[in-house]
């Protein structure tokens, strides 16, 4: 059963994030993907995440599909105008990519090509509408397409730091769903209570909600995120648990696994943000009991 | 200067349709020079809007004012005396002026009566052309005083492209090829050798690439 069917029939899904290389050596990507075959419902390929130039997600998604694993690629409008975006979306369909995740691009000044000129020809909402228009057999200028592409289309919610920000985020998300997004992927969370609270608020949207488990790779990463990233709440006990463990790396994997299992009870799916630990996903899934 | 063109009368009239009393504000600087929103244009638009209103069987009262500079809070302040007596403001300044009024008077709607176009210069009577896109890191010194960002259709840093012909740009016979102009100018200055120097891809951070811009002068604060 493919991802769209699983989502629409209320079945639980696991999505694992994998990055394309900064370069042309795809061996790790392929090896890691093969190790996950049959264990995840889809692999998500971000497109130049955090503004770091890498091989495009389009190529990454196509490679994953070629391995017989369902893929989902990020799309956003920072780097491509409406022609390039639509061209890539059509290409994604013929290359076997079954899902698109419409995201907001990182600000250029935070990436690794800070001098670049951002394009920003459309926003997230317009991009979701454009995908819908393409699926209806027309391009955004109203011209007919020869053959319609089809995708599962998801949107994301950004982190919030106050109830007011959460309300705004919910309003934006409602707009994205109205525009055509079929599922929501939540930002990373580290304790069940946070997730329960937000899921309660988005129940009314009546679309599948996928939570995000971010693999904490060390005490340093956890502390850094806690301090520097607005909206990230990592319980101190979790950080202490890693700090006190005999085998800290294994403890990190265990925590990720346990969080997946816990979030799996609360949301319809889990996205695993790997941060370079793609090769450890099989162990994490073991710990999650998947 | 900043150039602008007045919006079609219908568009302005439809913005103010719900209102009976408006404040129509021109600006004495750029938009006066390009004949889009100075004192004269304020008077003309005022009469035109009142005629539209009369045809609809309504009476529109218009307070006409033209500020020295609408992008300057000092001058915008003088509108405070009139703002309570009106339902809406129509500004004939560039977008900077419109926003300055909106910032100062939060409770009243402000509509633009002109379309702000570009930073440019007058080529001859009645013709203005784009000259600068405010890229924040001027390279006119490298290009003989002609801007490839504002004046080359493809913003080429190393032109011309293959479409340049007879000194004109491929997009239209009406548009000069900026790189043709640059070459001619370099020849005239005797610095043709400079043309061989490759200008690397531009750093767009000082332009809009870095987000909305601000200039902060500590010495003037
Ligand atoms: S508001 Fe300022 S920038 Fe705009 S037309 Fe008037 S003087 Fe020029
Ligand atoms: S190089 Fe930049 S600052 Fe200089 S004229 Fe061109 S756009 Fe304006």
Coordinates of C-alpha atoms and ligand atoms in Angstrom, one line a residue:
Chain A
X1 CA 0.0 0.0 0.0
X2 CA 1.5 3.4 -0.9
X3 CA 1.9 6.3 1.4
X4 CA -1.2 8.2 0.1
X5 CA -3.4 5.1 0.6
X6 CA -2.0 4.5 4.1
X7 CA -2.6 8.1 5.1
X8 CA -6.1 8.2 3.7
X9 CA -7.1 4.9 5.3
X10 CA -5.8 6.0 8.7
X11 CA -2.8 3.7 8.8
X12 CA 0.4 4.6 10.7
X13 CA 3.3 5.8 8.6
X14 CA 7.0 6.3 9.1
X15 CA 9.0 8.8 7.0
X16 CA 12.8 9.0 7.2
X17 CA 14.7 12.0 6.0
X18 CA 17.8 11.6 3.9
X19 CA 20.0 14.2 2.5
X20 CA 21.5 14.2 -1.0
X21 CA 25.3 14.6 -1.0
X22 CA 27.2 17.8 -1.4
X23 CA 28.8 16.4 -4.5
X24 CA 28.2 13.5 -6.8
X25 CA 29.0 10.5 -4.6
X26 CA 25.7 8.9 -4.0
X27 CA 26.9 5.7 -2.5
X28 CA 25.9 6.6 1.1
X29 CA 22.5 7.7 0.0
X30 CA 21.9 4.5 -1.9
X31 CA 23.3 2.2 0.8
X32 CA 21.4 3.9 3.6
X33 CA 18.2 3.8 1.5
X34 CA 18.6 0.1 0.8
X35 CA 19.0 -0.5 4.5
X36 CA 15.5 0.9 5.0
X37 CA 13.6 -0.9 2.3
X38 CA 10.4 -2.3 3.8
X39 CA 10.9 -0.5 7.1
X40 CA 9.7 3.0 6.2
X41 CA 6.8 4.2 4.2
X42 CA 8.7 6.9 2.4
X43 CA 12.0 8.6 2.3
X44 CA 11.9 12.4 2.5
X45 CA 14.6 14.3 0.5
X46 CA 15.0 17.9 1.6
X47 CA 16.1 20.3 -1.0
X48 CA 19.3 22.1 0.0
X49 CA 18.1 22.1 3.6
X50 CA 19.3 25.0 5.8
X51 CA 20.3 26.8 2.6
X52 CA 23.3 24.5 2.1
X53 CA 24.0 23.8 -1.6
X54 CA 23.7 20.1 -2.4
X55 CA 22.6 17.8 -5.2
X56 CA 19.0 18.7 -5.9
X57 CA 16.1 16.9 -4.2
X58 CA 14.7 16.0 -7.6
X59 CA 17.7 13.8 -8.3
X60 CA 17.6 12.4 -4.8
X61 CA 13.9 11.5 -5.0
X62 CA 14.4 9.9 -8.4
X63 CA 17.3 7.8 -7.1
X64 CA 15.2 6.7 -4.1
X65 CA 12.3 5.7 -6.3
X66 CA 14.6 3.8 -8.5
X67 CA 15.5 1.7 -5.5
X68 CA 11.8 0.8 -5.1
X69 CA 11.3 3.0 -2.1
X70 CA 8.6 5.7 -2.1
X71 CA 10.0 9.2 -2.0
X72 CA 8.8 12.6 -1.0
X73 CA 10.8 15.8 -2.0
X74 CA 10.8 19.3 -0.5
X75 CA 9.7 22.1 -2.8
X76 CA 9.9 25.8 -2.1
X77 CA 10.2 29.0 -4.0
X78 CA 13.4 30.6 -2.7
X79 CA 15.6 29.4 -5.5
X80 CA 13.3 28.8 -8.5
X81 CA 10.8 31.0 -10.3
X82 CA 7.4 29.7 -11.3
X83 CA 8.7 28.2 -14.6
X84 CA 11.5 26.3 -12.9
X85 CA 9.2 25.1 -10.1
X86 CA 6.5 23.8 -12.5
X87 CA 9.1 22.2 -14.7
X88 CA 10.6 20.4 -11.8
X89 CA 7.2 19.3 -10.5
X90 CA 6.4 17.7 -13.8
X91 CA 9.8 16.1 -13.9
X92 CA 9.3 14.7 -10.4
X93 CA 6.1 12.9 -11.6
X94 CA 7.8 11.2 -14.5
X95 CA 10.8 10.3 -12.4
X96 CA 8.6 8.4 -10.1
X97 CA 8.4 10.8 -7.1
X98 CA 5.0 10.3 -5.5
X99 CA 4.9 13.0 -2.9
X100 CA 5.8 16.7 -2.5
X101 CA 6.3 18.5 0.8
X102 CA 5.8 22.2 0.3
X103 CA 8.2 24.0 2.8
X104 CA 9.5 27.4 3.5
X105 CA 13.1 27.9 2.3
X106 CA 15.7 28.9 4.8
X107 CA 16.9 32.5 4.6
X108 CA 19.8 32.9 2.2
X109 CA 21.9 34.7 4.9
X110 CA 21.8 31.5 7.0
X111 CA 23.0 29.2 4.3
X112 CA 26.4 28.6 2.7
X113 CA 25.9 30.7 -0.4
X114 CA 25.0 34.0 1.3
X115 CA 25.7 36.2 -1.8
X116 CA 23.0 34.5 -3.8
X117 CA 20.0 36.3 -5.1
X118 CA 16.8 34.8 -3.6
X119 CA 14.0 34.4 -6.2
X120 CA 10.8 34.2 -4.1
X121 CA 8.5 34.3 -7.1
X122 CA 5.6 32.8 -5.1
X123 CA 4.9 31.9 -1.5
X124 CA 4.0 28.5 0.1
X125 CA 0.3 29.0 -0.4
X126 CA 0.6 29.9 -4.0
X127 CA 3.0 26.9 -4.6
X128 CA 0.4 24.5 -3.1
X129 CA -2.2 26.0 -5.3
X130 CA 0.1 25.7 -8.3
X131 CA 0.6 21.9 -7.6
X132 CA -3.1 21.5 -7.5
X133 CA -3.5 23.4 -10.8
X134 CA -0.9 21.2 -12.4
X135 CA -2.7 18.1 -11.1
X136 CA -5.8 19.4 -12.7
X137 CA -4.0 19.4 -16.1
X138 CA -3.2 23.1 -16.4
X139 CA -0.1 25.2 -15.7
X140 CA -0.2 28.3 -13.6
X141 CA -0.6 30.5 -16.7
X142 CA -3.7 28.5 -17.6
X143 CA -2.2 26.5 -20.5
X144 CA -3.2 22.8 -21.0
X145 CA -0.7 20.1 -20.0
X146 CA -0.2 16.9 -22.0
X147 CA -0.9 14.4 -19.2
X148 CA -1.5 15.3 -15.5
X149 CA 1.0 14.8 -12.8
X150 CA -0.3 13.3 -9.5
X151 CA 1.2 13.6 -6.0
X152 CA 0.5 13.3 -2.4
X153 CA 1.0 16.9 -1.2
X154 CA 1.9 17.9 2.3
X155 CA 2.6 21.1 4.2
X156 CA 4.6 21.9 7.3
X157 CA 4.0 23.9 10.4
X158 CA 6.8 26.1 11.7
X159 CA 7.9 26.3 15.3
X160 CA 6.1 28.8 17.6
X161 CA 7.2 30.4 20.8
X162 CA 3.9 31.7 22.2
X163 CA 0.2 30.9 22.0
X164 CA -0.2 33.9 19.8
X165 CA 2.4 32.6 17.4
X166 CA 0.8 29.1 17.5
X167 CA -2.6 30.7 16.6
X168 CA -1.0 32.4 13.6
X169 CA 0.7 29.2 12.6
X170 CA -2.6 27.3 12.8
X171 CA -4.3 30.0 10.7
X172 CA -1.6 29.7 8.1
X173 CA -1.8 25.9 8.1
X174 CA -5.6 26.0 7.7
X175 CA -5.0 28.2 4.6
X176 CA -2.5 25.6 3.2
X177 CA -5.0 22.8 3.7
X178 CA -7.7 24.8 1.9
X179 CA -5.2 25.4 -0.9
X180 CA -4.7 21.7 -1.4
X181 CA -2.3 20.3 1.2
X182 CA -3.4 16.8 2.2
X183 CA -1.4 16.2 5.3
X184 CA 0.6 18.3 7.9
X185 CA 4.1 17.6 9.2
X186 CA 4.7 19.2 12.6
X187 CA 8.1 20.7 13.7
X188 CA 10.4 18.6 15.9
X189 CA 9.2 18.0 19.5
X190 CA 10.8 16.2 22.4
X191 CA 8.0 15.4 24.8
X192 CA 4.5 13.9 24.4
X193 CA 2.7 16.6 26.2
X194 CA 3.7 19.2 23.6
X195 CA 2.5 17.0 20.8
X196 CA -0.8 16.2 22.5
X197 CA -1.5 19.9 23.0
X198 CA -1.0 20.8 19.4
X199 CA -2.7 17.7 18.0
X200 CA -5.7 18.8 20.0
X201 CA -5.7 22.1 18.3
X202 CA -5.4 20.7 14.7
X203 CA -7.9 17.9 15.0
X204 CA -10.5 20.1 13.3
X205 CA -8.4 20.2 10.2
X206 CA -9.4 16.6 9.4
X207 CA -6.1 15.7 7.6
X208 CA -3.5 13.3 8.8
X209 CA -0.9 14.8 11.2
X210 CA 2.7 13.6 11.1
X211 CA 4.9 14.4 14.1
X212 CA 8.7 14.9 13.9
X213 CA 11.3 13.1 15.9
X214 CA 14.7 14.9 15.7
X215 CA 17.6 12.7 16.5
X216 CA 19.6 14.3 19.3
X217 CA 23.2 13.2 18.5
X218 CA 24.9 14.5 21.6
X219 CA 24.5 16.6 24.8
X220 CA 26.1 19.4 22.9
X221 CA 23.5 19.3 20.1
X222 CA 20.7 19.1 22.6
X223 CA 22.0 22.1 24.6
X224 CA 22.6 24.1 21.5
X225 CA 19.1 23.6 20.2
X226 CA 17.6 24.3 23.6
X227 CA 19.4 27.6 23.9
X228 CA 19.6 28.9 20.3
X229 CA 16.4 27.7 18.6
X230 CA 13.3 29.6 19.4
X231 CA 10.4 27.2 20.0
X232 CA 12.5 24.1 20.8
X233 CA 11.8 22.7 24.2
X234 CA 14.1 19.8 25.2
X235 CA 13.4 18.6 28.8
X236 CA 16.4 18.8 31.0
X237 CA 15.9 15.2 32.1
X238 CA 16.4 14.1 28.5
X239 CA 19.7 15.9 28.3
X240 CA 20.8 14.5 31.7
X241 CA 19.9 11.0 30.5
X242 CA 22.3 11.3 27.6
X243 CA 25.0 12.9 29.7
X244 CA 24.9 10.1 32.4
X245 CA 24.7 7.2 29.9
X246 CA 27.7 4.8 29.7
X247 CA 27.3 4.7 25.9
X248 CA 26.0 8.1 25.0
X249 CA 25.6 7.4 21.3
X250 CA 23.5 4.4 22.0
X251 CA 21.4 6.3 24.5
X252 CA 20.7 8.9 21.8
X253 CA 19.5 6.2 19.4
X254 CA 17.4 4.7 22.2
X255 CA 15.8 8.0 23.0
X256 CA 15.0 8.5 19.3
X257 CA 13.4 5.1 19.2
X258 CA 11.4 5.6 22.3
X259 CA 10.1 9.0 21.1
X260 CA 9.1 7.4 17.8
X261 CA 7.1 4.7 19.6
X262 CA 5.5 7.3 21.9
X263 CA 4.6 9.8 19.1
X264 CA 3.3 6.9 17.0
X265 CA 0.6 6.5 19.6
X266 CA -0.4 10.1 19.3
X267 CA -0.1 11.0 15.6
X268 CA -0.8 9.2 12.4
X269 CA 2.8 9.2 11.4
X270 CA 6.3 10.1 12.4
X271 CA 9.0 11.9 10.4
X272 CA 12.5 11.1 11.5
X273 CA 15.0 14.0 11.1
X274 CA 18.3 12.3 10.9
X275 CA 20.9 15.0 10.8
X276 CA 23.5 12.9 9.1
X277 CA 22.7 9.7 11.1
X278 CA 20.8 8.1 8.2
X279 CA 23.0 5.0 8.6
X280 CA 21.7 4.5 12.2
X281 CA 18.1 4.5 11.2
X282 CA 17.8 0.7 11.2
X283 CA 18.9 0.6 14.9
X284 CA 16.6 3.5 15.8
X285 CA 13.7 1.6 14.2
X286 CA 14.7 -1.5 16.2
X287 CA 14.5 0.6 19.4
X288 CA 11.1 1.9 18.2
X289 CA 9.9 -1.6 17.8
X290 CA 9.2 -1.1 14.1
Chain B
X1 CA 14.9 60.3 -8.8
X2 CA 12.0 58.0 -8.1
X3 CA 9.6 57.9 -11.1
X4 CA 5.9 57.2 -11.0
X5 CA 2.9 57.2 -13.2
X6 CA -0.6 58.0 -12.1
X7 CA -3.0 55.1 -11.8
X8 CA -6.1 55.0 -14.0
X9 CA -8.9 57.2 -12.7
X10 CA -11.3 54.3 -12.4
X11 CA -9.0 52.4 -10.1
X12 CA -8.5 55.4 -7.8
X13 CA -12.2 56.2 -7.9
X14 CA -13.2 52.6 -6.9
X15 CA -10.8 52.7 -3.9
X16 CA -12.5 55.8 -2.5
X17 CA -16.1 54.9 -3.4
X18 CA -17.2 54.2 0.1
X19 CA -15.9 57.6 1.4
X20 CA -17.2 61.2 1.3
X21 CA -14.3 63.1 2.5
X22 CA -10.7 62.5 1.4
X23 CA -7.3 64.0 1.9
X24 CA -5.4 64.1 -1.3
X25 CA -1.7 64.5 -0.7
X26 CA 1.0 65.2 -3.3
X27 CA 4.7 65.5 -3.0
X28 CA 6.9 68.3 -4.1
X29 CA 10.0 66.2 -5.0
X30 CA 10.5 63.3 -7.4
X31 CA 6.8 62.8 -8.4
X32 CA 6.6 66.5 -9.1
X33 CA 9.6 66.3 -11.5
X34 CA 8.1 63.3 -13.3
X35 CA 4.7 65.1 -13.4
X36 CA 2.9 62.3 -11.6
X37 CA 2.0 63.6 -8.2
X38 CA 2.9 67.2 -7.6
X39 CA 0.6 70.2 -6.8
X40 CA -0.7 70.4 -10.4
X41 CA -1.5 66.7 -10.5
X42 CA -3.2 66.9 -7.1
X43 CA -5.5 69.7 -8.4
X44 CA -6.3 67.7 -11.6
X45 CA -7.0 64.4 -9.8
X46 CA -9.1 66.3 -7.2
X47 CA -11.4 67.7 -10.0
X48 CA -11.6 64.4 -11.8
X49 CA -12.6 62.5 -8.7
X50 CA -15.2 65.0 -7.8
X51 CA -16.7 64.7 -11.3
X52 CA -16.8 60.9 -11.0
X53 CA -18.5 61.4 -7.7
X54 CA -21.0 63.9 -9.1
X55 CA -22.0 61.5 -11.8
X56 CA -22.7 58.9 -9.2
X57 CA -25.0 61.4 -7.5
X58 CA -22.7 62.0 -4.5
X59 CA -20.6 64.8 -3.3
X60 CA -17.0 64.2 -2.5
X61 CA -15.1 66.7 -0.4
X62 CA -11.4 66.8 -1.1
X63 CA -8.8 68.5 1.1
X64 CA -5.8 69.0 -1.2
X65 CA -2.3 69.3 0.1
X66 CA 1.2 68.9 -1.3
X67 CA 4.0 68.2 1.1
X68 CA 7.6 69.2 0.6
X69 CA 8.7 65.6 1.0
X70 CA 6.2 62.9 1.8
X71 CA 8.9 60.4 2.9
X72 CA 9.9 62.7 5.7
X73 CA 8.1 62.4 9.0
X74 CA 8.6 66.1 9.7
X75 CA 6.4 67.1 6.8
X76 CA 3.9 64.3 7.1
X77 CA 3.2 65.6 10.6
X78 CA 1.5 68.6 9.1
X79 CA -1.3 66.3 8.0
X80 CA -2.3 65.8 11.6
X81 CA -4.4 68.9 11.5
X82 CA -6.6 67.5 8.7
X83 CA -6.7 63.8 9.3
X84 CA -9.6 63.8 11.8
X85 CA -11.9 65.4 9.3
X86 CA -11.5 62.9 6.5
X87 CA -12.5 59.2 5.9
X88 CA -9.5 58.3 3.8
X89 CA -6.2 59.5 2.4
X90 CA -5.1 59.3 -1.2
X91 CA -1.4 59.8 -1.7
X92 CA 0.2 60.8 -5.0
X93 CA 3.8 60.3 -3.7
X94 CA 5.8 57.2 -4.4
X95 CA 5.4 54.1 -2.3
X96 CA 7.7 55.6 0.4
X97 CA 5.4 58.6 0.9
X98 CA 2.3 56.4 1.0
X99 CA 3.9 54.2 3.7
X100 CA 5.1 57.2 5.8
X101 CA 1.5 58.4 6.0
X102 CA 0.2 54.9 6.8
X103 CA 2.9 54.6 9.5
X104 CA 2.0 58.0 11.1
X105 CA -1.8 57.7 10.9
X106 CA -2.6 54.2 11.9
X107 CA -6.4 54.7 12.1
X108 CA -7.1 55.8 8.5
X109 CA -6.9 54.0 5.2
X110 CA -4.3 55.3 2.7
X111 CA -4.6 54.5 -1.0
X112 CA -1.8 55.1 -3.6
X113 CA -2.8 57.1 -6.6
X114 CA 0.4 56.4 -8.5
X115 CA 2.3 53.4 -9.5
X116 CA 5.9 53.8 -8.4
X117 CA 8.1 52.7 -11.3
X118 CA 11.9 53.0 -10.9
X119 CA 14.9 55.1 -10.1
X120 CA 15.7 56.8 -13.2
X121 CA 16.6 60.0 -15.2
X122 CA 14.9 62.2 -17.7
X123 CA 16.1 61.3 -21.2
X124 CA 14.2 64.2 -22.9
X125 CA 10.9 66.0 -22.2
X126 CA 8.3 63.5 -21.2
X127 CA 10.6 60.5 -21.2
X128 CA 12.1 58.9 -18.1
X129 CA 14.3 55.8 -18.1
X130 CA 15.5 53.3 -15.5
X131 CA 19.1 53.9 -14.4
X132 CA 19.6 52.2 -11.0
X133 CA 18.2 49.3 -9.0
X134 CA 19.8 50.3 -5.7
X135 CA 21.9 47.2 -5.6
X136 CA 23.8 48.5 -2.6
X137 CA 27.3 47.9 -4.0
X138 CA 27.7 50.2 -7.0
X139 CA 29.9 48.9 -9.8
X140 CA 29.5 51.9 -12.2
X141 CA 33.3 52.4 -11.7
X142 CA 33.9 49.1 -13.5
X143 CA 31.4 49.6 -16.3
X144 CA 32.2 53.1 -17.5
X145 CA 29.3 54.7 -15.7
X146 CA 26.5 52.6 -17.2
X147 CA 24.6 50.2 -15.0
X148 CA 24.3 46.6 -16.3
X149 CA 21.9 45.7 -13.5
X150 CA 19.3 48.4 -14.3
X151 CA 19.9 48.7 -18.0
X152 CA 20.8 45.2 -19.3
X153 CA 17.6 43.2 -19.7
X154 CA 19.3 40.1 -18.4
X155 CA 21.4 41.8 -15.7
X156 CA 24.5 40.4 -17.3
X157 CA 27.7 41.1 -15.5
X158 CA 29.7 40.2 -18.5
X159 CA 27.8 41.1 -21.6
X160 CA 26.6 41.5 -24.2
X161 CA 24.6 38.4 -24.9
X162 CA 24.1 37.1 -28.4
X163 CA 20.9 39.0 -28.9
X164 CA 22.6 42.4 -29.0
X165 CA 22.4 44.0 -32.5
X166 CA 23.1 47.4 -33.9
X167 CA 23.4 48.7 -30.4
X168 CA 19.9 47.6 -29.4
X169 CA 18.7 44.9 -27.0
X170 CA 17.0 41.8 -28.3
X171 CA 13.9 42.5 -26.3
X172 CA 13.0 45.6 -28.3
X173 CA 14.5 47.9 -30.9
X174 CA 13.5 50.7 -28.5
X175 CA 15.9 49.6 -25.8
X176 CA 19.6 50.3 -25.9
X177 CA 21.9 47.4 -25.2
X178 CA 23.6 48.4 -22.0
X179 CA 26.7 46.4 -22.8
X180 CA 27.0 48.1 -26.2
X181 CA 26.8 51.4 -24.4
X182 CA 29.4 50.2 -21.9
X183 CA 31.8 49.1 -24.7
X184 CA 31.4 52.4 -26.6
X185 CA 32.0 54.3 -23.4
X186 CA 35.1 52.3 -22.6
X187 CA 36.4 53.0 -26.0
X188 CA 35.8 56.7 -25.6
X189 CA 37.6 56.6 -22.3
X190 CA 40.5 54.6 -23.7
X191 CA 40.0 51.8 -21.2
X192 CA 38.9 49.0 -23.6
X193 CA 41.4 46.6 -21.8
X194 CA 39.0 46.7 -18.8
X195 CA 36.4 45.0 -20.9
X196 CA 38.4 41.8 -20.9
X197 CA 38.3 41.7 -17.1
X198 CA 35.7 39.2 -15.9
X199 CA 33.2 40.6 -13.3
X200 CA 32.4 37.7 -11.0
X201 CA 28.8 36.8 -10.0
X202 CA 27.4 39.6 -7.9
X203 CA 27.0 39.5 -4.1
X204 CA 23.3 40.3 -3.7
X205 CA 23.5 40.7 0.1
X206 CA 23.7 44.5 -0.1
X207 CA 20.8 44.4 -2.4
X208 CA 17.5 42.8 -1.4
X209 CA 19.2 39.4 -1.0
X210 CA 19.8 40.3 2.6
X211 CA 16.2 41.3 3.3
X212 CA 14.7 44.7 3.9
X213 CA 17.5 47.3 4.1
X214 CA 18.3 50.1 6.5
X215 CA 21.0 52.7 6.8
X216 CA 22.1 53.6 10.3
X217 CA 24.4 56.6 10.8
X218 CA 25.5 56.8 14.4
X219 CA 27.0 60.2 13.8
X220 CA 23.6 61.7 12.9
X221 CA 21.5 60.1 15.6
Ligands
LIG1 S1 7.9 60.8 -1.0 FE1 10.1 61.1 -1.1 S2 11.0 59.7 -2.5 FE2 8.7 59.8 -2.8 S3 8.4 61.3 -4.4 FE3 8.3 62.4 -2.5 S4 10.4 63.0 -2.1 FE4 10.5 61.5 -3.7
LIG2 S1 25.5 49.2 -9.9 FE1 23.9 49.1 -8.4 S2 24.0 51.1 -7.3 FE2 25.2 51.3 -9.2 S3 23.7 52.1 -10.6 FE3 23.6 49.9 -10.9 S4 22.0 49.2 -9.5 FE4 22.5 51.3 -9.0

